[in-house]
PDB file of C-alpha atoms in Angstrom:
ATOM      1  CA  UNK A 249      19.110  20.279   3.350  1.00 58.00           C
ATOM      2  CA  UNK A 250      16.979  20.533   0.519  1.00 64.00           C
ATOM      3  CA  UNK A 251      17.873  16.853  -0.706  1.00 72.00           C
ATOM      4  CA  UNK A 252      16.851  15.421   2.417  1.00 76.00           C
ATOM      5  CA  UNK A 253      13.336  17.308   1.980  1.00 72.00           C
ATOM      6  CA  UNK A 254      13.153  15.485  -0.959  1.00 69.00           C
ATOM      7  CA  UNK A 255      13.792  11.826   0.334  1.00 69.00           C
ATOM      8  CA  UNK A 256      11.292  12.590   3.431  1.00 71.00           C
ATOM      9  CA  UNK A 257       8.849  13.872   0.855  1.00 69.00           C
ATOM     10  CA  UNK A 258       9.807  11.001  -1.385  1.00 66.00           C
ATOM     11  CA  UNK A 259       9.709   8.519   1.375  1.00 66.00           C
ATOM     12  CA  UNK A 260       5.894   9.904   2.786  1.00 68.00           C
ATOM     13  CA  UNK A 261       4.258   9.807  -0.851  1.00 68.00           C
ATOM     14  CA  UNK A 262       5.895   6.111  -1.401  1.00 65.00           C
ATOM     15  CA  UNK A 263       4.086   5.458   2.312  1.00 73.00           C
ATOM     16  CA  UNK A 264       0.825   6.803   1.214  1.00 76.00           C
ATOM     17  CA  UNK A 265       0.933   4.502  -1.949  1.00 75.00           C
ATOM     18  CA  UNK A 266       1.641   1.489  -0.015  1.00 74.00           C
ATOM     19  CA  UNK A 267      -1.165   2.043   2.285  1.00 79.00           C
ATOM     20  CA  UNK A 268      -3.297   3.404  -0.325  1.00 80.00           C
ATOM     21  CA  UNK A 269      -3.123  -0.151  -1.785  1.00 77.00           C
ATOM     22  CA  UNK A 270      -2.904  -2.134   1.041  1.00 77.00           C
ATOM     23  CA  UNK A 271      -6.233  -0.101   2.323  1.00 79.00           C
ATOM     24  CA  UNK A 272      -7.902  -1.462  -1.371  1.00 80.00           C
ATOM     25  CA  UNK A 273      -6.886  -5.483  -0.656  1.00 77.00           C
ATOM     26  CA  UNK A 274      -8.395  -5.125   2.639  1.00 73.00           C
ATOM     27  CA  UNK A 275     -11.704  -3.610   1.225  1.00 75.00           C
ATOM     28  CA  UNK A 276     -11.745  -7.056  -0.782  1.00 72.00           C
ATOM     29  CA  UNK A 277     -12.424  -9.142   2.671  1.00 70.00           C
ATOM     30  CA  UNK A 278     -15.414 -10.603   3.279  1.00 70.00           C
ATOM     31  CA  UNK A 279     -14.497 -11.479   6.707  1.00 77.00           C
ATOM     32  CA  UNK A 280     -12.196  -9.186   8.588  1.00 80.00           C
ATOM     33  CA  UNK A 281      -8.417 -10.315   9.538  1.00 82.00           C
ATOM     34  CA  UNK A 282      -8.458 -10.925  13.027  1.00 86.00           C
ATOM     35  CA  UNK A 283      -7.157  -7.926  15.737  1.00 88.00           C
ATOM     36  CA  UNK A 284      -6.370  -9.973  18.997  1.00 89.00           C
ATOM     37  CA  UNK A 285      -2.643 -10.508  19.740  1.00 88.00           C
ATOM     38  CA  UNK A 286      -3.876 -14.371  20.649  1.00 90.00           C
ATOM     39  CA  UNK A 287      -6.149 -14.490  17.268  1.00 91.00           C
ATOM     40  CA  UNK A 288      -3.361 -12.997  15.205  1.00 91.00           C
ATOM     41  CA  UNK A 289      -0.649 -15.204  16.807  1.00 91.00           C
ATOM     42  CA  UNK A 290      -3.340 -18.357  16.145  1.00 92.00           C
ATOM     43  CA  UNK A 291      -3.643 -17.345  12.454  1.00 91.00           C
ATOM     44  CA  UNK A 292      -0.016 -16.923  11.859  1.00 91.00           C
ATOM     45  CA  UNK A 293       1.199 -20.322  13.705  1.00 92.00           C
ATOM     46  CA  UNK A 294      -1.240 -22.103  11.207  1.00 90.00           C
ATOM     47  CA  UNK A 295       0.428 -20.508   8.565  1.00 90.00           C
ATOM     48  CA  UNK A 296       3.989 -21.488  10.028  1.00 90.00           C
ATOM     49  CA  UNK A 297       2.381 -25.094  10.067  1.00 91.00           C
ATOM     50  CA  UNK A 298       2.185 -24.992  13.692  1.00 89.00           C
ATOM     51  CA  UNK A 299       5.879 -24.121  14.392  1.00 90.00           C
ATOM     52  CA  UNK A 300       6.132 -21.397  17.279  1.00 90.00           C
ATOM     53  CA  UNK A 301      10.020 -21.164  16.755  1.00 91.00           C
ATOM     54  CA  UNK A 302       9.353 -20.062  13.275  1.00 91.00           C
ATOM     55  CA  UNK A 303       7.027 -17.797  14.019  1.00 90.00           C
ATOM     56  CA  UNK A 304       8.975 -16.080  16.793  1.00 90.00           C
ATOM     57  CA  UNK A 305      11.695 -15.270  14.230  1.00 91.00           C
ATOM     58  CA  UNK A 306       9.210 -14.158  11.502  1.00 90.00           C
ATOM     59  CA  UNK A 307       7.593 -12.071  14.460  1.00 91.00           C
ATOM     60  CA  UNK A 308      11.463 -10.653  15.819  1.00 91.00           C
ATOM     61  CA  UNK A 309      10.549 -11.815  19.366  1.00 91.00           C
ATOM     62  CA  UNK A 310      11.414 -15.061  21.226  1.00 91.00           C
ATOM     63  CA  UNK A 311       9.623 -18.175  21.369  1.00 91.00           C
ATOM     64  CA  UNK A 312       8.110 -17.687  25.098  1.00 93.00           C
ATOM     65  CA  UNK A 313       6.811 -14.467  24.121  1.00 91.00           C
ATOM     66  CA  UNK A 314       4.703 -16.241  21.045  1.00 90.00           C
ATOM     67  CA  UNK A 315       3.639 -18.786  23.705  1.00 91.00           C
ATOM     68  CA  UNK A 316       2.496 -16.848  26.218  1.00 90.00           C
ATOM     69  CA  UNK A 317       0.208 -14.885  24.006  1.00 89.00           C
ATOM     70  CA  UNK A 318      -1.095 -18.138  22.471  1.00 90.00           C
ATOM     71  CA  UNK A 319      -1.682 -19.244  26.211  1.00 90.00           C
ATOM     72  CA  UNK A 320      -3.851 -16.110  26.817  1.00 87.00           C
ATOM     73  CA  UNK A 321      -0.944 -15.310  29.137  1.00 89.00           C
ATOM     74  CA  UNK A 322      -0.262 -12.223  27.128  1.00 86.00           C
ATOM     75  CA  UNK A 323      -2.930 -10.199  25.847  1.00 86.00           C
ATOM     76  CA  UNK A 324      -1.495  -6.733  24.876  1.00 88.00           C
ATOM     77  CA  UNK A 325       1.889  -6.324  22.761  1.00 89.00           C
ATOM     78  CA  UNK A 326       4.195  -3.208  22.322  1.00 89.00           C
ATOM     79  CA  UNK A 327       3.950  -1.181  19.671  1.00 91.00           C
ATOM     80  CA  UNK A 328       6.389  -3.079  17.579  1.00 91.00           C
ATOM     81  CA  UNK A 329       4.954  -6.458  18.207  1.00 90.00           C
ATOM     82  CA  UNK A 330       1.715  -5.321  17.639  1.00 90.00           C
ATOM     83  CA  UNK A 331       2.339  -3.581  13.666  1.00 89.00           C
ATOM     84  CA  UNK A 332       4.080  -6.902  13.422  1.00 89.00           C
ATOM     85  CA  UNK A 333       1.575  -8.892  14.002  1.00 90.00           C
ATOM     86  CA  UNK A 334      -1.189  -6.681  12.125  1.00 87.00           C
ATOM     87  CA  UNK A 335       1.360  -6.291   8.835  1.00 85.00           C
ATOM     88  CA  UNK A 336       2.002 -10.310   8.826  1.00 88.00           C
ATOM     89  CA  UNK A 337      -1.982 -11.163   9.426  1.00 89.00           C
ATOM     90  CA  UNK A 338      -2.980  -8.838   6.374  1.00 83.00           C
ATOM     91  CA  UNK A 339      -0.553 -10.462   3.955  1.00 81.00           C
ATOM     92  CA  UNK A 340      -1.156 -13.831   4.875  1.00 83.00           C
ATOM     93  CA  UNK A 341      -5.057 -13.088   5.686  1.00 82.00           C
ATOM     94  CA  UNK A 342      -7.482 -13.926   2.387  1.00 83.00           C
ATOM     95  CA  UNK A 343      -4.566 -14.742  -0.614  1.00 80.00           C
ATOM     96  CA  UNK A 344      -6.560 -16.453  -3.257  1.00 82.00           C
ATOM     97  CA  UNK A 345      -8.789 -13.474  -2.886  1.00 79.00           C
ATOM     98  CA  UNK A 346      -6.120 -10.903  -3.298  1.00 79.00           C
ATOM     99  CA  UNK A 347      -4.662 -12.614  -5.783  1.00 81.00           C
ATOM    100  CA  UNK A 348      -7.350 -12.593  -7.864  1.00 84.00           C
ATOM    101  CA  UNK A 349      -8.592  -9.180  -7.706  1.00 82.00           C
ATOM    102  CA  UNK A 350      -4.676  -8.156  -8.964  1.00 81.00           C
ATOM    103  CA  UNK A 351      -5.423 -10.501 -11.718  1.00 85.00           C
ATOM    104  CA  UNK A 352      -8.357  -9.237 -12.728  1.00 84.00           C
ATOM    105  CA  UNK A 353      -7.346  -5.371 -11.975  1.00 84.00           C
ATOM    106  CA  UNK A 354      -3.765  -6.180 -14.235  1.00 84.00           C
ATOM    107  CA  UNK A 355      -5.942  -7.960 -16.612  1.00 87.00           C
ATOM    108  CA  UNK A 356      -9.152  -6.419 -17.463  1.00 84.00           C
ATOM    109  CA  UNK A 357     -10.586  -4.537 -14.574  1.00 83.00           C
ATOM    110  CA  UNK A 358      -7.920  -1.906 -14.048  1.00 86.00           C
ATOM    111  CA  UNK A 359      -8.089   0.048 -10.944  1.00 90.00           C
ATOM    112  CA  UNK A 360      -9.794   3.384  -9.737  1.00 91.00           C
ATOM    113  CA  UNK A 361      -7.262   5.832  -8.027  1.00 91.00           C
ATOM    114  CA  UNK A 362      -8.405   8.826  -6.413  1.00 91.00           C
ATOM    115  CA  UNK A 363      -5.934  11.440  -5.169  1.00 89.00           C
ATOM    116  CA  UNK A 364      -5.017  14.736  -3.590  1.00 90.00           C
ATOM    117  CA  UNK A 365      -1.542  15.829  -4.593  1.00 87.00           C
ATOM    118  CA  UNK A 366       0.430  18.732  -6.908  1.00 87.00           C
ATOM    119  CA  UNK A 367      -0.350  18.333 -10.604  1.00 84.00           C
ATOM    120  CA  UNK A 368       1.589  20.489 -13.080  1.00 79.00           C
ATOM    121  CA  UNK A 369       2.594  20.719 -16.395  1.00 75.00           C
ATOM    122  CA  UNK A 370       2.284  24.375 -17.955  1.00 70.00           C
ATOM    123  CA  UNK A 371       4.017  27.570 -17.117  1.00 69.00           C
ATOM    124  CA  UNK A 372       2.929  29.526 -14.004  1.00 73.00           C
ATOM    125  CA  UNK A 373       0.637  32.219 -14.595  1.00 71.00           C
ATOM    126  CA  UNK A 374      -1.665  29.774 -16.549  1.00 71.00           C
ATOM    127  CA  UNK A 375      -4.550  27.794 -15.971  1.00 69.00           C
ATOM    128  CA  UNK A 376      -1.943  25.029 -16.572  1.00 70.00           C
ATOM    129  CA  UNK A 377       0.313  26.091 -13.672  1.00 74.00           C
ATOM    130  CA  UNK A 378       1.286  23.973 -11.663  1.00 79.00           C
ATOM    131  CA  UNK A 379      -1.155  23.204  -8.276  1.00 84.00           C
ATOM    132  CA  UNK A 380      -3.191  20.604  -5.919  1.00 87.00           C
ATOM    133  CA  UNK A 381      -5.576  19.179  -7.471  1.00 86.00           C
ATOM    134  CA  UNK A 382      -8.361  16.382  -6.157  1.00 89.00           C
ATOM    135  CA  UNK A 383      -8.499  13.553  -8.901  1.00 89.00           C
ATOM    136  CA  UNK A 384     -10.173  10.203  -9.250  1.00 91.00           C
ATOM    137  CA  UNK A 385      -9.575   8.475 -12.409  1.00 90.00           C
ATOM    138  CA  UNK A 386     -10.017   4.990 -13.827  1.00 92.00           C
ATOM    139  CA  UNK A 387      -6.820   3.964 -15.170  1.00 89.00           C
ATOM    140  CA  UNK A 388      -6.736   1.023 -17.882  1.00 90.00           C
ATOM    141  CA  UNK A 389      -5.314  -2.716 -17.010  1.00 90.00           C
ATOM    142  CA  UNK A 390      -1.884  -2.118 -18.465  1.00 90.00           C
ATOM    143  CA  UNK A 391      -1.578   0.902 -16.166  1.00 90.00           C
ATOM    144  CA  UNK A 392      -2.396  -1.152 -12.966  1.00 89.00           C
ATOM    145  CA  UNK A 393      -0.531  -4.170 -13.901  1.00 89.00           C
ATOM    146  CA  UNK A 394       2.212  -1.640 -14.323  1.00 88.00           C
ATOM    147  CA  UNK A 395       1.689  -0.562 -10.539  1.00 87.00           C
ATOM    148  CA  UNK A 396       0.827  -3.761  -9.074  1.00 86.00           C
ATOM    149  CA  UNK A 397       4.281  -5.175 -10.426  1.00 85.00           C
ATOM    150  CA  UNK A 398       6.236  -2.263  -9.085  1.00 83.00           C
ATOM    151  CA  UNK A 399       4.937  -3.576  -5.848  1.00 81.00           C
ATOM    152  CA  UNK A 400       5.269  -6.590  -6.177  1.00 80.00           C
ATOM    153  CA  UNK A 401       8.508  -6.179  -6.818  1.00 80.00           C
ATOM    154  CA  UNK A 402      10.014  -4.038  -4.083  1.00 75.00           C
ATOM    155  CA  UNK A 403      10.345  -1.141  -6.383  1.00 70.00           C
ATOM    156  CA  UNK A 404      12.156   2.101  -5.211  1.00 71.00           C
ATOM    157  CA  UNK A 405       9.930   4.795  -4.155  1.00 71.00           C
ATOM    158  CA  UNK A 406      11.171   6.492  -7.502  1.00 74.00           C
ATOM    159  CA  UNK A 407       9.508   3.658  -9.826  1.00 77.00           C
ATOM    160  CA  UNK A 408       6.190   3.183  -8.035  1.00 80.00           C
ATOM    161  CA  UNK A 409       6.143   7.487  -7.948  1.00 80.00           C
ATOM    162  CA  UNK A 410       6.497   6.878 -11.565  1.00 83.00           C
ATOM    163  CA  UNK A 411       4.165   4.071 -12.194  1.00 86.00           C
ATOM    164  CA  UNK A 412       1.060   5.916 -10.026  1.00 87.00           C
ATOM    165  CA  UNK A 413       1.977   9.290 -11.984  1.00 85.00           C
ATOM    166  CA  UNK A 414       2.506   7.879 -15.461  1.00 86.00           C
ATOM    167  CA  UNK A 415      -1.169   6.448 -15.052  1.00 88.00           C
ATOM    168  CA  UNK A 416      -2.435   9.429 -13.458  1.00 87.00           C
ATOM    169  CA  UNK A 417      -1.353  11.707 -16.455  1.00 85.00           C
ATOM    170  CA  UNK A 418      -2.018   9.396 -19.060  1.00 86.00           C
ATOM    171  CA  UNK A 419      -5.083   9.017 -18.120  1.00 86.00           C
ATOM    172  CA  UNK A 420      -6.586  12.817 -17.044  1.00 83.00           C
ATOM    173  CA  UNK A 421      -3.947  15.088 -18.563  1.00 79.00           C
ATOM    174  CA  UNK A 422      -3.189  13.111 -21.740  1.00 77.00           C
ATOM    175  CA  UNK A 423      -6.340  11.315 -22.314  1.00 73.00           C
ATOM    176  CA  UNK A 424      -4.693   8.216 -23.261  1.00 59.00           C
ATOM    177  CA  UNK A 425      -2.823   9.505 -25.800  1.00 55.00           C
ATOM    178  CA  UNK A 426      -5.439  11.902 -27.282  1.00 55.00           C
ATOM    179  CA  UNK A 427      -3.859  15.549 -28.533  1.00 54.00           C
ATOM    180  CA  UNK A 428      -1.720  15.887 -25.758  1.00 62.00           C
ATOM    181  CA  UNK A 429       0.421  12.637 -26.094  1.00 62.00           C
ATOM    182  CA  UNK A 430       3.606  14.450 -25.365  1.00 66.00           C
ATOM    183  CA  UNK A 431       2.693  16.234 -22.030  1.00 71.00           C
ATOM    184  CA  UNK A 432       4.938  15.678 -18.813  1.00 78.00           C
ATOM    185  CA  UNK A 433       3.112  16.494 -15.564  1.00 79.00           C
ATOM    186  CA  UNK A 434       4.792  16.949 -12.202  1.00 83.00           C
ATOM    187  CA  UNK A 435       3.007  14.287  -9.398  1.00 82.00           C
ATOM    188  CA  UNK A 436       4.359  15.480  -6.016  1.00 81.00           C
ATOM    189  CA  UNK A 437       3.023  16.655  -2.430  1.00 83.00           C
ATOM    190  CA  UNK A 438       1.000  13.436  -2.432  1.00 84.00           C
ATOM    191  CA  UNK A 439      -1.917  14.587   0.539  1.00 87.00           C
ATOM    192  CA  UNK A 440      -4.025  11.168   0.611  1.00 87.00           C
ATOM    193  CA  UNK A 441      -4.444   8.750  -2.254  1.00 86.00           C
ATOM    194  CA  UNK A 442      -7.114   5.540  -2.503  1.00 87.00           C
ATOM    195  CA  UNK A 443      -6.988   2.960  -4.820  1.00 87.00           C
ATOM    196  CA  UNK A 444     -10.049   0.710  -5.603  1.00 85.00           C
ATOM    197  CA  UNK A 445      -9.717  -2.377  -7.335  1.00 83.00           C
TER     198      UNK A 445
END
C-alpha cells in the first residue's frame, strides 16, 4: 500500500517535470503550434514527407481516419487522437528553436526553476524541519545540461527527481558548495513546478 503511494507520487512529480519543461519550449515560440485537428494533421504529413500511411501509424489510427480530417471531413477527434496530435505537433513544431535554447541553457544560460514542493533537511522541531516551501532559483549550465540530458534520454522518474533536486539544493540550500557542501535535502510532494529557459 504504501509503495504504491510512492510510485503514484513518484509518477505525478515526474509528470509535473515533464510538463514543467515542455510548458518552457513552448514559451520559446514565436508563432503558436497549430490547434485544428486538419492544421495539426497538415503539419505532421509535411513532416512524414507527405506520407498519410506513415502518419496514421505514428498517430495509432488508420489511414482513412488521417484522410478524412485532412479532407475537412473530420473536424473533432477523441480524446486520444486529439493529445496525439497536440503531443506530436509540439515536438515536431519550432526544432532549431528548441534546440538552441537547450544549447544555450546546457551551455551558458542555465535555466530558472521555480517550484512548490517539500524541502527538508534538518531535524523536526527546527527551523530546518522538513516543509513546503515556494522556490525560484537560477540554477548554473552544468545543472540544466544535467536535466535536459535526463530528458533527453528517457530517464526514470528516479534520475530526473534527482537531477531537478540535486540543482534545487545545490543551488538554495547549499549555495553551490558554500559552508553547507555536505547537506542532503528531501525534494518530494512536488505541487507545481516552471522552468524558464
Amino acid at each position: 500500500m504504501i509503495d504504491e503511494e510512492k510510485a503514484r507520487q513518484e509518477a505525478r512529480t515526474r509528470s509535473k517535470l515533464l510538463e514543467g519543461l515542455a510548458r518552457a519550449e513552448r514559451a520559446l515560440f514565436t508563432r503558436p503550434a497549430p490547434k485544428s485537428g486538419r492544421a495539426q494533421m497538415r503539419f505532421l504529413r509535411t513532416r512524414e514527407k507527405g506520407s498519410t500511411k506513415s502518419l496514421a501509424e505514428r498517430l495509432g489510427v488508420s489511414r482513412k481516419t488521417v484522410q478524412r480530417y485532412l479532407s475537412g471531413a473530420s473536424t473533432k477527434p477523441n480524446k486520444r487522437l486529439k493529445e496525439a496530435l497536440m503531443q506530436e505537433t509540439e515536438s515536431e513544431w519550432k526544432p532549431q528553436l528548441k534546440a538552441r535554447a537547450r544549447q544555450r541553457a546546457a551551455s551558458s544560460g542555465g535555466m530558472v526553476i521555480s517550484c512548490r514542493a517539500y524541502f527538508g533537511f534538518g531535524p523536526e522541531g527546527t527551523s530546518d524541519a522538513g516543509r513546503a516551501r515556494g522556490i525560484s532559483v537560477a540554477v548554473s549550465a552544468s545543472h540544466a545540461a544535467a536535466i535536459l540530458a535526463a530528458q533527453e534520454g528517457g530517464a526514470t522518474q528516479s534520475d530526473l527527481h534527482d537531477a531537478v533536486a540535486e540543482a534545487i539544493a545545490d543551488t538554495y540550500f547549499r549555495q553551490d558548495g558554500g559552508g553547507r557542501a555536505g547537506l542532503e535535502v528531501k525534494f518530494a510532494d512536488v505541487e507545481w513546478l516552471n522552468i524558464a529557459f
